[in-house]
CSV table of C-alpha atoms in Angstrom, one decimal:
chain,number,residue,atom,x,y,z
A,1426,MET,CA,24.3,-12.8,32.3
A,1427,LYS,CA,26.1,-11.4,29.4
A,1428,LYS,CA,23.9,-13.5,26.9
A,1429,THR,CA,20.5,-11.6,28.8
A,1430,LYS,CA,21.9,-8.6,28.1
A,1431,ILE,CA,22.3,-9.3,24.4
A,1432,ILE,CA,18.9,-10.7,24.1
A,1433,VAL,CA,17.5,-7.3,25.9
A,1434,VAL,CA,20.0,-5.1,24.2
A,1435,SER,CA,18.6,-6.8,20.4
A,1436,LEU,CA,15.4,-6.6,21.6
A,1437,LEU,CA,15.6,-3.3,22.2
A,1438,VAL,CA,17.4,-2.4,18.9
A,1439,MET,CA,14.2,-4.3,16.7
A,1440,ILE,CA,11.7,-2.7,18.9
A,1441,LEU,CA,13.4,0.9,17.7
A,1442,LEU,CA,13.8,-0.1,13.9
A,1443,LEU,CA,10.2,-1.2,14.2
A,1444,SER,CA,8.6,1.9,15.2
A,1445,ALA,CA,10.6,3.9,12.9
A,1446,CYS,CA,9.3,2.0,9.7
A,1447,THR,CA,6.2,3.8,8.6
A,1448,ASP,CA,3.9,2.8,5.9
A,1449,VAL,CA,4.8,5.5,3.9
A,1450,LYS,CA,2.5,3.7,0.8
A,1451,LYS,CA,-0.1,3.9,3.0
A,1452,ASP,CA,0.1,7.4,3.6
A,1453,VAL,CA,0.4,8.7,-0.1
A,1454,LEU,CA,-1.4,6.1,-1.9
A,1455,THR,CA,-5.1,5.3,-1.7
A,1456,GLU,CA,-8.4,3.5,-3.2
A,1457,PRO,CA,-8.7,4.9,-6.7
A,1458,ARG,CA,-11.1,7.3,-7.8
A,1459,TYR,CA,-12.0,6.7,-11.3
A,1460,GLU,CA,-13.2,10.2,-11.3
A,1461,ASP,CA,-9.5,11.5,-11.6
A,1462,LEU,CA,-9.2,10.6,-15.2
A,1463,TRP,CA,-12.7,12.4,-16.6
A,1464,TYR,CA,-12.4,15.6,-14.1
A,1465,GLY,CA,-9.5,17.9,-14.2
A,1466,SER,CA,-8.1,20.7,-16.2
A,1467,GLU,CA,-5.6,18.0,-18.3
A,1468,GLU,CA,-6.2,14.9,-20.1
A,1469,GLY,CA,-4.8,11.7,-18.5
A,1470,ARG,CA,-1.2,11.1,-20.0
A,1471,VAL,CA,0.1,7.1,-20.8
A,1472,TYR,CA,3.9,6.3,-20.1
A,1473,GLU,CA,4.7,3.0,-21.7
A,1474,ASN,CA,7.5,0.3,-21.9
A,1475,GLU,CA,7.3,-3.2,-23.6
A,1476,LYS,CA,6.2,-4.7,-20.6
A,1477,ILE,CA,3.7,-1.7,-19.1
A,1478,ALA,CA,1.5,1.5,-19.5
A,1479,VAL,CA,1.0,3.9,-16.9
A,1480,ILE,CA,-2.0,6.2,-17.3
A,1481,THR,CA,-1.9,9.2,-15.0
A,1482,SER,CA,-5.1,11.8,-14.3
A,1483,ASN,CA,-4.3,14.7,-12.2
A,1484,ARG,CA,-4.1,13.0,-8.8
A,1485,GLY,CA,-4.2,9.2,-9.9
A,1486,PHE,CA,-2.1,6.3,-11.9
A,1487,TYR,CA,-3.0,3.2,-13.1
A,1488,ILE,CA,-0.5,0.4,-14.2
A,1489,TYR,CA,-1.6,-1.6,-17.4
A,1490,ASP,CA,-0.2,-5.0,-18.3
A,1491,TYR,CA,0.6,-6.1,-21.7
A,1492,ASP,CA,0.6,-10.0,-21.6
A,1493,SER,CA,-2.3,-9.7,-19.4
A,1494,LYS,CA,-4.3,-7.2,-21.1
A,1495,GLN,CA,-5.7,-5.5,-17.8
A,1496,VAL,CA,-4.7,-2.9,-15.2
A,1497,VAL,CA,-3.1,-4.6,-12.9
A,1498,LYS,CA,-2.5,-1.8,-9.9
A,1499,GLU,CA,-4.7,1.4,-9.3
A,1500,TYR,CA,-4.2,4.1,-7.2
A,1501,HIS,CA,-5.0,7.8,-6.1
A,1502,VAL,CA,-2.3,10.1,-4.6
A,1503,ASP,CA,-3.5,11.9,-1.5
A,1504,VAL,CA,-1.8,15.0,-2.0
A,1505,LYS,CA,-3.0,16.3,1.3
A,1506,LYS,CA,-2.2,13.9,3.4
A,1507,GLY,CA,0.7,12.3,1.8
A,1508,PHE,CA,2.8,15.5,1.0
A,1509,ASP,CA,1.5,17.5,4.5
A,1510,ILE,CA,0.2,20.3,2.6
A,1511,GLU,CA,-3.6,22.3,3.1
A,1512,ALA,CA,-3.5,23.0,-0.7
A,1513,GLU,CA,-6.7,21.9,-2.2
A,1514,VAL,CA,-5.8,22.5,-5.5
A,1515,GLY,CA,-2.6,20.7,-5.7
A,1516,LYS,CA,-2.2,18.1,-8.9
A,1517,VAL,CA,0.4,15.5,-9.1
A,1518,ARG,CA,3.4,15.1,-11.7
A,1519,PHE,CA,4.8,11.8,-12.6
A,1520,HIS,CA,8.0,10.4,-14.6
A,1521,LEU,CA,8.4,6.7,-15.2
A,1522,ASP,CA,11.9,5.2,-15.5
A,1523,LYS,CA,11.3,2.7,-18.1
A,1524,VAL,CA,14.0,0.5,-17.1
A,1525,LEU,CA,13.7,0.4,-13.1
A,1526,GLU,CA,9.6,0.2,-13.6
A,1527,LYS,CA,9.8,2.9,-10.9
A,1528,LEU,CA,7.1,5.8,-10.8
A,1529,SER,CA,8.6,9.3,-9.6
A,1530,ILE,CA,5.3,11.1,-8.0
A,1531,SER,CA,5.5,15.4,-7.0
A,1532,ALA,CA,3.1,17.4,-6.2
A,1533,PHE,CA,2.5,21.1,-7.2
A,1534,SER,CA,0.0,23.7,-8.7
A,1535,VAL,CA,-0.3,26.9,-9.8
A,1536,GLU,CA,2.1,28.4,-7.7
A,1537,GLY,CA,4.6,26.3,-7.8
A,1538,ASP,CA,5.9,22.9,-6.0
A,1539,LEU,CA,4.0,22.1,-3.1
A,1540,SER,CA,6.7,20.1,-1.6
A,1541,LYS,CA,10.3,19.4,-0.5
A,1542,TYR,CA,10.2,15.7,-1.4
A,1543,HIS,CA,8.8,13.1,-3.7
A,1544,PHE,CA,7.9,9.6,-4.0
A,1545,VAL,CA,9.4,7.1,-5.7
A,1546,TYR,CA,6.7,3.9,-6.8
A,1547,ASP,CA,8.5,0.9,-7.3
A,1548,ILE,CA,6.2,-0.9,-9.7
A,1549,LYS,CA,7.2,-4.5,-9.6
A,1550,ALA,CA,7.4,-4.4,-5.9
A,1551,ASP,CA,4.3,-2.2,-5.0
A,1552,THR,CA,6.2,-0.1,-2.7
A,1553,VAL,CA,6.8,3.2,-2.3
A,1554,GLU,CA,9.9,5.1,-1.0
A,1555,LYS,CA,9.8,9.2,0.1
A,1556,LYS,CA,13.3,11.0,-1.4
A,1557,ASP,CA,13.9,14.2,-0.7
A,1558,GLY,CA,13.8,17.1,-3.1
A,1559,ASN,CA,10.8,17.7,-5.2
A,1560,LEU,CA,11.1,16.7,-8.9
A,1561,PRO,CA,12.0,19.4,-11.6
A,1562,ASP,CA,9.9,20.7,-14.7
A,1563,GLU,CA,12.8,19.4,-16.9
A,1564,TYR,CA,12.7,15.7,-15.1
A,1565,ILE,CA,8.9,15.8,-16.5
A,1566,ASP,CA,8.4,15.2,-20.3
A,1567,PRO,CA,5.1,15.4,-21.4
A,1568,GLN,CA,5.8,15.2,-25.2
A,1569,GLU,CA,6.8,11.6,-24.9
A,1570,ALA,CA,3.6,11.0,-22.8
A,1571,ILE,CA,0.6,9.7,-25.2
A,1572,GLN,CA,-2.8,11.9,-24.6
A,1573,THR,CA,-6.2,9.4,-23.9
A,1574,THR,CA,-9.1,9.9,-24.9
A,1575,TYR,CA,-12.7,9.1,-23.9
A,1576,MET,CA,-15.9,8.2,-25.6
A,1577,GLY,CA,-19.4,8.3,-23.2
A,1578,GLU,CA,-19.9,8.3,-19.7
A,1579,ASP,CA,-17.8,5.3,-18.7
A,1580,LEU,CA,-14.7,3.7,-18.2
A,1581,GLN,CA,-15.3,1.1,-21.2
A,1582,GLY,CA,-14.8,4.3,-23.9
A,1583,TYR,CA,-11.5,5.1,-22.3
A,1584,SER,CA,-8.6,4.5,-24.7
A,1585,PHE,CA,-5.3,5.4,-26.1
A,1586,LYS,CA,-3.3,4.8,-28.9
A,1587,SER,CA,0.1,3.0,-28.0
A,1588,LYS,CA,3.1,3.8,-29.7
A,1589,LEU,CA,5.0,0.8,-29.3
A,1590,LYS,CA,2.1,-1.6,-29.5
A,1591,ASN,CA,0.6,0.0,-32.6
A,1592,GLU,CA,-3.0,-0.4,-31.1
A,1593,GLU,CA,-5.9,1.3,-29.7
A,1594,ILE,CA,-6.2,0.1,-25.7
A,1595,PHE,CA,-9.0,0.2,-23.6
A,1596,PRO,CA,-7.9,-0.4,-20.5
A,1597,PHE,CA,-10.7,0.0,-18.9
A,1598,LYS,CA,-13.2,-2.0,-20.9
A,1599,ASP,CA,-14.6,-4.7,-18.4
A,1600,ARG,CA,-15.4,-2.4,-15.9
A,1601,ASP,CA,-18.9,-1.1,-15.3
A,1602,TYR,CA,-18.4,2.2,-13.9
A,1603,LYS,CA,-20.1,5.5,-15.0
A,1604,PHE,CA,-18.8,8.9,-14.6
A,1605,ASP,CA,-21.7,11.5,-12.6
A,1606,LEU,CA,-21.4,14.4,-15.0
A,1607,ASP,CA,-23.4,16.2,-12.9
A,1608,ILE,CA,-22.1,19.7,-12.0
């Protein structure tokens, strides 16, 4: 009888734990939208360490691996669903912790911060964690970012000049994707 009670209690605890766990990554990150690299009020920015470069846009990010010389992970940030807000004009702010290889993601607009929390994307583990509080402006250093450039109407002309590798990098050179330039 005592063993049965222990098993029942253990099962109930497991069920409660499983129901409490939600896939945060699925809520905030979706398939990449390459138009994010092209459109928007800001050019893309690149943050790098010795191993990777994180290419960011208004609403997405792409992880470029220097060893394999290719984009290994790419995501669009769903501002509406991920941050539980109604703003269509929301942009995303990023900060890369170069040592831990974690990318902090917060939402903002011209009116200010759009959310009371932010997300931390662990690049190595490919997981997302929700944290209280939005990223303060001083946490973001746009001066350390590398500007991107693009020539033409496809991803193959998209590039950045790596400060650490001292070379021009074309992260999407093998992609056959054309931007729709019709306005």
